[in-house]
Amino acid sequence: EVQLVQSGAEVKKPGESLRISCKGFGYNFFGYWIGWVRQMPGKGLEWMGIIYPDSSSPIYSPSFQGQVTMSVDKSINAAYLQWSSLEASDTAMYYCARWGGPTLTSLYFDYWGQGALVTVSS
Amino acid sequence: QSALTQPPSASGSPGQSVTISCSGTSNDIGAYNYVSWYQHPPGKAPKLVIYDVNKRPSGVPDRFSGSKSGNVASLTVSGLQTDDEADYHCTSFAGTHNWVFGGGTKLTVL
């Protein structure tokens, strides 16, 4: 069974760093792009970027370029989303998802993690 | 403000049909046949219900259908069931390695 399991909720202060994780189970982790999606409180979904585990090549949404860093650890089938200096506006639910489509056209996330709630408050 | 515009809410009674619109521009919905729709129940992860404007992934019932006209995409849910109550998000390809979402529509089954 395909599963994406994300790390737990985090409460941080502005200026702190953070890395959240997403581990893939039940499929060839190296063969599928992993994406990250943000949902701020009361708002819609936002595509943040995708990363190909085999090559560790990230593609960022223009809105998130320079704001976050995506990476992978191939040895443990994990993808990461990282902030070097959090802001209150980073408070949101963050989902990882597997790109199941044959091409990078229609946004085709077929399996999703359970989400990780990040709260940034002084 | 989201790139695509959806109505904040929609509703229907069990058994009825409801259509949710998603308005974009000639740079996204109007330019490509790459619109997807996600069903997002409260407290759960989103689920893909439509891709490539009108295709359903395996396992999604044919009560869910999608269409597009010009810069506007639509999702129709027929034979409404209580389980269909969720937020629905549209998204469109907007050029190489770029995708945009709508703000989401809360579907209430009365």
PDB file of C-alpha atoms in Angstrom:
ATOM      1  CA  GLU A   1       0.000   0.000   0.000  1.00  0.00           C
ATOM      2  CA  VAL A   2       1.335   3.390  -1.005  1.00  0.00           C
ATOM      3  CA  GLN A   3       1.694   5.749   1.940  1.00  0.00           C
ATOM      4  CA  LEU A   4       3.259   9.121   2.528  1.00  0.00           C
ATOM      5  CA  VAL A   5       3.853   9.743   6.208  1.00  0.00           C
ATOM      6  CA  GLN A   6       4.674  13.254   7.340  1.00  0.00           C
ATOM      7  CA  SER A   7       6.328  14.462  10.507  1.00  0.00           C
ATOM      8  CA  GLY A   8       4.175  15.945  13.244  1.00  0.00           C
ATOM      9  CA  ALA A   9       2.887  19.382  14.069  1.00  0.00           C
ATOM     10  CA  GLU A  10       5.423  22.066  14.906  1.00  0.00           C
ATOM     11  CA  VAL A  11       5.225  25.255  16.948  1.00  0.00           C
ATOM     12  CA  LYS A  12       8.047  27.680  16.293  1.00  0.00           C
ATOM     13  CA  LYS A  13       9.014  31.290  16.931  1.00  0.00           C
ATOM     14  CA  PRO A  14       9.709  33.825  14.185  1.00  0.00           C
ATOM     15  CA  GLY A  15      13.298  33.612  13.018  1.00  0.00           C
ATOM     16  CA  GLU A  16      13.701  29.946  13.913  1.00  0.00           C
ATOM     17  CA  SER A  17      14.572  27.283  11.372  1.00  0.00           C
ATOM     18  CA  LEU A  18      12.521  24.197  10.610  1.00  0.00           C
ATOM     19  CA  ARG A  19      12.624  21.052   8.522  1.00  0.00           C
ATOM     20  CA  ILE A  20       9.582  18.848   8.037  1.00  0.00           C
ATOM     21  CA  SER A  21       9.700  15.416   6.485  1.00  0.00           C
ATOM     22  CA  CYS A  22       7.687  13.137   4.236  1.00  0.00           C
ATOM     23  CA  LYS A  23       8.552   9.437   4.016  1.00  0.00           C
ATOM     24  CA  GLY A  24       7.317   7.229   1.222  1.00  0.00           C
ATOM     25  CA  PHE A  25       6.310   3.608   1.684  1.00  0.00           C
ATOM     26  CA  GLY A  26       4.992   0.890  -0.578  1.00  0.00           C
ATOM     27  CA  TYR A  27       6.339   2.089  -3.922  1.00  0.00           C
ATOM     28  CA  ASN A  28       9.534   2.924  -5.789  1.00  0.00           C
ATOM     29  CA  PHE A  29      10.339   6.225  -4.087  1.00  0.00           C
ATOM     30  CA  PHE A  30      12.914   7.129  -6.728  1.00  0.00           C
ATOM     31  CA  GLY A  31      10.523   6.879  -9.631  1.00  0.00           C
ATOM     32  CA  TYR A  32       8.016   9.583  -8.741  1.00  0.00           C
ATOM     33  CA  TRP A  33       8.188  13.323  -8.198  1.00  0.00           C
ATOM     34  CA  ILE A  34       7.227  14.476  -4.702  1.00  0.00           C
ATOM     35  CA  GLY A  35       5.396  17.778  -4.363  1.00  0.00           C
ATOM     36  CA  TRP A  36       4.632  20.171  -1.531  1.00  0.00           C
ATOM     37  CA  VAL A  37       1.373  22.074  -1.131  1.00  0.00           C
ATOM     38  CA  ARG A  38       0.552  24.790   1.379  1.00  0.00           C
ATOM     39  CA  GLN A  39      -2.831  25.648   2.854  1.00  0.00           C
ATOM     40  CA  MET A  40      -2.911  28.748   4.985  1.00  0.00           C
ATOM     41  CA  PRO A  41      -5.726  29.040   7.542  1.00  0.00           C
ATOM     42  CA  GLY A  42      -9.039  29.534   5.794  1.00  0.00           C
ATOM     43  CA  LYS A  43      -7.423  29.680   2.367  1.00  0.00           C
ATOM     44  CA  GLY A  44      -7.049  27.504  -0.715  1.00  0.00           C
ATOM     45  CA  LEU A  45      -4.257  25.186  -1.726  1.00  0.00           C
ATOM     46  CA  GLU A  46      -0.984  26.546  -3.145  1.00  0.00           C
ATOM     47  CA  TRP A  47       1.560  24.608  -5.166  1.00  0.00           C
ATOM     48  CA  MET A  48       5.018  25.137  -3.663  1.00  0.00           C
ATOM     49  CA  GLY A  49       7.209  22.922  -5.786  1.00  0.00           C
ATOM     50  CA  ILE A  50       8.242  19.412  -6.706  1.00  0.00           C
ATOM     51  CA  ILE A  51      11.411  17.372  -6.391  1.00  0.00           C
ATOM     52  CA  TYR A  52      12.572  14.226  -8.178  1.00  0.00           C
ATOM     53  CA  PRO A  53      14.129  11.920  -5.594  1.00  0.00           C
ATOM     54  CA  ASP A  54      16.427  10.095  -7.980  1.00  0.00           C
ATOM     55  CA  SER A  55      18.213  13.257  -9.069  1.00  0.00           C
ATOM     56  CA  SER A  56      17.308  15.478  -6.100  1.00  0.00           C
ATOM     57  CA  SER A  57      16.357  18.176  -8.597  1.00  0.00           C
ATOM     58  CA  PRO A  58      13.810  20.627  -7.188  1.00  0.00           C
ATOM     59  CA  ILE A  59      11.473  22.836  -9.191  1.00  0.00           C
ATOM     60  CA  TYR A  60      10.018  25.704  -7.186  1.00  0.00           C
ATOM     61  CA  SER A  61       6.885  27.718  -7.728  1.00  0.00           C
ATOM     62  CA  PRO A  62       7.906  31.316  -8.438  1.00  0.00           C
ATOM     63  CA  SER A  63       5.967  32.279  -5.298  1.00  0.00           C
ATOM     64  CA  PHE A  64       8.152  30.087  -3.096  1.00  0.00           C
ATOM     65  CA  GLN A  65      11.534  30.296  -4.832  1.00  0.00           C
ATOM     66  CA  GLY A  66      14.065  31.470  -2.251  1.00  0.00           C
ATOM     67  CA  GLN A  67      11.575  31.088   0.617  1.00  0.00           C
ATOM     68  CA  VAL A  68      11.950  27.353   1.208  1.00  0.00           C
ATOM     69  CA  THR A  69      14.344  24.541   0.341  1.00  0.00           C
ATOM     70  CA  MET A  70      13.311  21.091  -0.854  1.00  0.00           C
ATOM     71  CA  SER A  71      15.612  18.111  -0.497  1.00  0.00           C
ATOM     72  CA  VAL A  72      15.605  14.331  -0.288  1.00  0.00           C
ATOM     73  CA  ASP A  73      17.454  11.631   1.605  1.00  0.00           C
ATOM     74  CA  LYS A  74      17.514   8.666  -0.736  1.00  0.00           C
ATOM     75  CA  SER A  75      18.834   6.332   1.946  1.00  0.00           C
ATOM     76  CA  ILE A  76      15.588   6.533   3.913  1.00  0.00           C
ATOM     77  CA  ASN A  77      13.048   7.419   1.181  1.00  0.00           C
ATOM     78  CA  ALA A  78      12.379  10.819   2.681  1.00  0.00           C
ATOM     79  CA  ALA A  79      11.663  14.249   1.255  1.00  0.00           C
ATOM     80  CA  TYR A  80      12.094  17.435   3.239  1.00  0.00           C
ATOM     81  CA  LEU A  81      10.803  20.987   3.237  1.00  0.00           C
ATOM     82  CA  GLN A  82      12.995  23.453   5.075  1.00  0.00           C
ATOM     83  CA  TRP A  83      12.900  27.054   6.246  1.00  0.00           C
ATOM     84  CA  SER A  84      15.970  28.937   7.479  1.00  0.00           C
ATOM     85  CA  SER A  85      14.060  31.752   9.155  1.00  0.00           C
ATOM     86  CA  LEU A  86      10.352  31.335   9.771  1.00  0.00           C
ATOM     87  CA  GLU A  87       7.827  34.147   9.697  1.00  0.00           C
ATOM     88  CA  ALA A  88       4.350  34.305  11.164  1.00  0.00           C
ATOM     89  CA  SER A  89       2.985  34.172   7.618  1.00  0.00           C
ATOM     90  CA  ASP A  90       4.436  30.659   7.263  1.00  0.00           C
ATOM     91  CA  THR A  91       1.728  29.392   9.607  1.00  0.00           C
ATOM     92  CA  ALA A  92      -0.119  26.805   7.547  1.00  0.00           C
ATOM     93  CA  MET A  93      -0.798  23.151   6.890  1.00  0.00           C
ATOM     94  CA  TYR A  94       1.809  21.645   4.603  1.00  0.00           C
ATOM     95  CA  TYR A  95       1.095  18.552   2.544  1.00  0.00           C
ATOM     96  CA  CYS A  96       3.452  16.367   0.589  1.00  0.00           C
ATOM     97  CA  ALA A  97       2.068  14.397  -2.317  1.00  0.00           C
ATOM     98  CA  ARG A  98       3.240  11.954  -4.968  1.00  0.00           C
ATOM     99  CA  TRP A  99       3.023  12.983  -8.611  1.00  0.00           C
ATOM    100  CA  GLY A 100       1.322  10.021 -10.244  1.00  0.00           C
ATOM    101  CA  GLY A 101       0.738  11.413 -13.712  1.00  0.00           C
ATOM    102  CA  PRO A 102       2.747  10.378 -16.772  1.00  0.00           C
ATOM    103  CA  THR A 103       3.805  13.938 -17.607  1.00  0.00           C
ATOM    104  CA  LEU A 104       4.240  17.236 -15.755  1.00  0.00           C
ATOM    105  CA  THR A 105       1.077  18.791 -17.179  1.00  0.00           C
ATOM    106  CA  SER A 106      -2.185  18.359 -15.272  1.00  0.00           C
ATOM    107  CA  LEU A 107      -1.291  18.557 -11.585  1.00  0.00           C
ATOM    108  CA  TYR A 108      -1.694  14.873 -10.754  1.00  0.00           C
ATOM    109  CA  PHE A 109      -1.031  14.163  -7.088  1.00  0.00           C
ATOM    110  CA  ASP A 110      -2.404  10.659  -6.523  1.00  0.00           C
ATOM    111  CA  TYR A 111      -1.237  10.016  -2.942  1.00  0.00           C
ATOM    112  CA  TRP A 112      -0.984  12.572  -0.172  1.00  0.00           C
ATOM    113  CA  GLY A 113       0.564  12.754   3.248  1.00  0.00           C
ATOM    114  CA  GLN A 114      -1.618  13.484   6.242  1.00  0.00           C
ATOM    115  CA  GLY A 115      -0.351  17.052   6.455  1.00  0.00           C
ATOM    116  CA  ALA A 116       1.903  18.826   8.929  1.00  0.00           C
ATOM    117  CA  LEU A 117       0.592  21.877  10.762  1.00  0.00           C
ATOM    118  CA  VAL A 118       3.253  24.536  11.255  1.00  0.00           C
ATOM    119  CA  THR A 119       2.473  27.341  13.663  1.00  0.00           C
ATOM    120  CA  VAL A 120       4.815  30.310  13.905  1.00  0.00           C
ATOM    121  CA  SER A 121       4.100  32.625  16.792  1.00  0.00           C
ATOM    122  CA  SER A 122       6.039  34.707  19.227  1.00  0.00           C
TER     123      SER A 122
ATOM    124  CA  GLN B   1      -5.615  36.206  -3.639  1.00  0.00           C
ATOM    125  CA  SER B   2      -5.709  32.974  -5.630  1.00  0.00           C
ATOM    126  CA  ALA B   3      -4.853  32.950  -9.310  1.00  0.00           C
ATOM    127  CA  LEU B   4      -8.053  31.106 -10.252  1.00  0.00           C
ATOM    128  CA  THR B   5     -11.481  32.265  -9.071  1.00  0.00           C
ATOM    129  CA  GLN B   6     -13.990  29.902  -7.525  1.00  0.00           C
ATOM    130  CA  PRO B   7     -17.254  30.659  -5.729  1.00  0.00           C
ATOM    131  CA  PRO B   8     -16.732  30.329  -1.979  1.00  0.00           C
ATOM    132  CA  SER B   9     -19.689  28.026  -1.548  1.00  0.00           C
ATOM    133  CA  ALA B  10     -22.119  25.765  -3.362  1.00  0.00           C
ATOM    134  CA  SER B  11     -24.903  23.535  -2.157  1.00  0.00           C
ATOM    135  CA  GLY B  12     -27.404  20.954  -3.231  1.00  0.00           C
ATOM    136  CA  SER B  13     -29.725  18.319  -1.869  1.00  0.00           C
ATOM    137  CA  PRO B  14     -29.003  14.596  -2.008  1.00  0.00           C
ATOM    138  CA  GLY B  15     -29.592  13.269  -5.488  1.00  0.00           C
ATOM    139  CA  GLN B  16     -29.309  16.663  -7.149  1.00  0.00           C
ATOM    140  CA  SER B  17     -26.488  17.945  -9.335  1.00  0.00           C
ATOM    141  CA  VAL B  18     -24.243  20.866  -8.578  1.00  0.00           C
ATOM    142  CA  THR B  19     -21.694  22.615 -10.770  1.00  0.00           C
ATOM    143  CA  ILE B  20     -18.680  24.499  -9.463  1.00  0.00           C
ATOM    144  CA  SER B  21     -16.933  26.999 -11.703  1.00  0.00           C
ATOM    145  CA  CYS B  22     -13.261  27.925 -11.871  1.00  0.00           C
ATOM    146  CA  SER B  23     -12.342  31.058 -13.758  1.00  0.00           C
ATOM    147  CA  GLY B  24      -8.864  31.714 -15.051  1.00  0.00           C
ATOM    148  CA  THR B  25      -7.197  33.534 -17.907  1.00  0.00           C
ATOM    149  CA  SER B  26      -5.822  32.919 -21.375  1.00  0.00           C
ATOM    150  CA  ASN B  27      -2.488  32.124 -19.710  1.00  0.00           C
ATOM    151  CA  ASP B  28      -3.733  29.140 -17.742  1.00  0.00           C
ATOM    152  CA  ILE B  29      -7.157  27.546 -18.191  1.00  0.00           C
ATOM    153  CA  GLY B  30      -7.657  29.124 -21.590  1.00  0.00           C
ATOM    154  CA  ALA B  31      -4.261  28.050 -22.885  1.00  0.00           C
ATOM    155  CA  TYR B  32      -4.116  24.415 -21.849  1.00  0.00           C
ATOM    156  CA  ASN B  33      -6.372  21.398 -21.373  1.00  0.00           C
ATOM    157  CA  TYR B  34      -4.658  20.627 -18.084  1.00  0.00           C
ATOM    158  CA  VAL B  35      -7.204  21.364 -15.383  1.00  0.00           C
ATOM    159  CA  SER B  36      -7.449  19.187 -12.289  1.00  0.00           C
ATOM    160  CA  TRP B  37      -9.942  19.125  -9.454  1.00  0.00           C
ATOM    161  CA  TYR B  38      -9.333  17.962  -5.897  1.00  0.00           C
ATOM    162  CA  GLN B  39     -11.884  16.974  -3.283  1.00  0.00           C
ATOM    163  CA  HIS B  40     -10.747  17.962   0.208  1.00  0.00           C
ATOM    164  CA  PRO B  41     -12.918  16.693   3.085  1.00  0.00           C
ATOM    165  CA  PRO B  42     -12.425  18.395   6.459  1.00  0.00           C
ATOM    166  CA  GLY B  43      -9.513  16.943   8.384  1.00  0.00           C
ATOM    167  CA  LYS B  44      -8.435  14.695   5.530  1.00  0.00           C
ATOM    168  CA  ALA B  45      -5.959  14.884   2.684  1.00  0.00           C
ATOM    169  CA  PRO B  46      -7.089  16.108  -0.736  1.00  0.00           C
ATOM    170  CA  LYS B  47      -8.122  13.551  -3.348  1.00  0.00           C
ATOM    171  CA  LEU B  48      -7.786  13.926  -7.119  1.00  0.00           C
ATOM    172  CA  VAL B  49     -11.182  13.564  -8.808  1.00  0.00           C
ATOM    173  CA  ILE B  50     -10.605  15.074 -12.275  1.00  0.00           C
ATOM    174  CA  TYR B  51      -7.495  15.680 -14.403  1.00  0.00           C
ATOM    175  CA  ASP B  52      -6.898  16.798 -18.002  1.00  0.00           C
ATOM    176  CA  VAL B  53     -10.187  18.772 -17.762  1.00  0.00           C
ATOM    177  CA  ASN B  54     -12.510  15.768 -17.910  1.00  0.00           C
ATOM    178  CA  LYS B  55     -10.684  12.529 -17.054  1.00  0.00           C
ATOM    179  CA  ARG B  56     -11.330  10.572 -13.894  1.00  0.00           C
ATOM    180  CA  PRO B  57      -8.627   8.647 -12.053  1.00  0.00           C
ATOM    181  CA  SER B  58      -9.343   5.008 -11.388  1.00  0.00           C
ATOM    182  CA  GLY B  59     -11.863   4.578  -8.600  1.00  0.00           C
ATOM    183  CA  VAL B  60     -13.566   7.972  -8.936  1.00  0.00           C
ATOM    184  CA  PRO B  61     -17.262   7.490  -9.713  1.00  0.00           C
ATOM    185  CA  ASP B  62     -18.698   8.835 -12.942  1.00  0.00           C
ATOM    186  CA  ARG B  63     -20.899  11.158 -10.888  1.00  0.00           C
ATOM    187  CA  PHE B  64     -17.909  13.488 -11.096  1.00  0.00           C
ATOM    188  CA  SER B  65     -17.392  15.170 -14.444  1.00  0.00           C
ATOM    189  CA  GLY B  66     -15.351  18.098 -15.702  1.00  0.00           C
ATOM    190  CA  SER B  67     -15.537  20.482 -18.609  1.00  0.00           C
ATOM    191  CA  LYS B  68     -14.022  23.684 -19.928  1.00  0.00           C
ATOM    192  CA  SER B  69     -15.151  26.580 -22.052  1.00  0.00           C
ATOM    193  CA  GLY B  70     -12.693  29.318 -22.826  1.00  0.00           C
ATOM    194  CA  ASN B  71     -11.091  30.497 -19.615  1.00  0.00           C
ATOM    195  CA  VAL B  72     -13.614  28.758 -17.337  1.00  0.00           C
ATOM    196  CA  ALA B  73     -13.489  25.192 -16.107  1.00  0.00           C
ATOM    197  CA  SER B  74     -16.334  23.455 -14.329  1.00  0.00           C
ATOM    198  CA  LEU B  75     -16.797  20.471 -12.067  1.00  0.00           C
ATOM    199  CA  THR B  76     -20.210  18.832 -11.910  1.00  0.00           C
ATOM    200  CA  VAL B  77     -21.162  16.424  -9.173  1.00  0.00           C
ATOM    201  CA  SER B  78     -24.302  14.485 -10.023  1.00  0.00           C
ATOM    202  CA  GLY B  79     -26.453  12.399  -7.714  1.00  0.00           C
ATOM    203  CA  LEU B  80     -25.145  14.265  -4.680  1.00  0.00           C
ATOM    204  CA  GLN B  81     -24.338  12.164  -1.642  1.00  0.00           C
ATOM    205  CA  THR B  82     -23.562  13.261   1.895  1.00  0.00           C
ATOM    206  CA  ASP B  83     -19.993  11.965   1.419  1.00  0.00           C
ATOM    207  CA  ASP B  84     -19.492  14.557  -1.311  1.00  0.00           C
ATOM    208  CA  GLU B  85     -19.507  17.329   1.265  1.00  0.00           C
ATOM    209  CA  ALA B  86     -16.016  18.816   1.098  1.00  0.00           C
ATOM    210  CA  ASP B  87     -13.954  21.681  -0.247  1.00  0.00           C
ATOM    211  CA  TYR B  88     -13.229  21.431  -3.954  1.00  0.00           C
ATOM    212  CA  HIS B  89     -10.114  23.002  -5.422  1.00  0.00           C
ATOM    213  CA  CYS B  90      -9.376  23.571  -9.085  1.00  0.00           C
ATOM    214  CA  THR B  91      -5.887  23.875 -10.489  1.00  0.00           C
ATOM    215  CA  SER B  92      -4.498  24.582 -13.922  1.00  0.00           C
ATOM    216  CA  PHE B  93      -1.187  24.228 -15.692  1.00  0.00           C
ATOM    217  CA  ALA B  94       0.130  27.730 -16.378  1.00  0.00           C
ATOM    218  CA  GLY B  95       3.267  27.076 -18.363  1.00  0.00           C
ATOM    219  CA  THR B  96       6.434  25.079 -17.902  1.00  0.00           C
ATOM    220  CA  HIS B  97       6.670  23.863 -14.318  1.00  0.00           C
ATOM    221  CA  ASN B  98       3.985  26.214 -13.061  1.00  0.00           C
ATOM    222  CA  TRP B  99       0.559  25.459 -11.674  1.00  0.00           C
ATOM    223  CA  VAL B 100      -2.070  27.713 -10.131  1.00  0.00           C
ATOM    224  CA  PHE B 101      -4.922  26.931  -7.764  1.00  0.00           C
ATOM    225  CA  GLY B 102      -8.311  28.413  -7.089  1.00  0.00           C
ATOM    226  CA  GLY B 103      -9.381  29.509  -3.644  1.00  0.00           C
ATOM    227  CA  GLY B 104     -11.600  26.493  -3.108  1.00  0.00           C
ATOM    228  CA  THR B 105     -15.363  26.000  -2.962  1.00  0.00           C
ATOM    229  CA  LYS B 106     -17.126  24.569   0.062  1.00  0.00           C
ATOM    230  CA  LEU B 107     -19.793  22.135  -1.119  1.00  0.00           C
ATOM    231  CA  THR B 108     -22.613  21.566   1.338  1.00  0.00           C
ATOM    232  CA  VAL B 109     -25.060  18.719   0.866  1.00  0.00           C
ATOM    233  CA  LEU B 110     -28.274  19.923   2.443  1.00  0.00           C
TER     234      LEU B 110
END
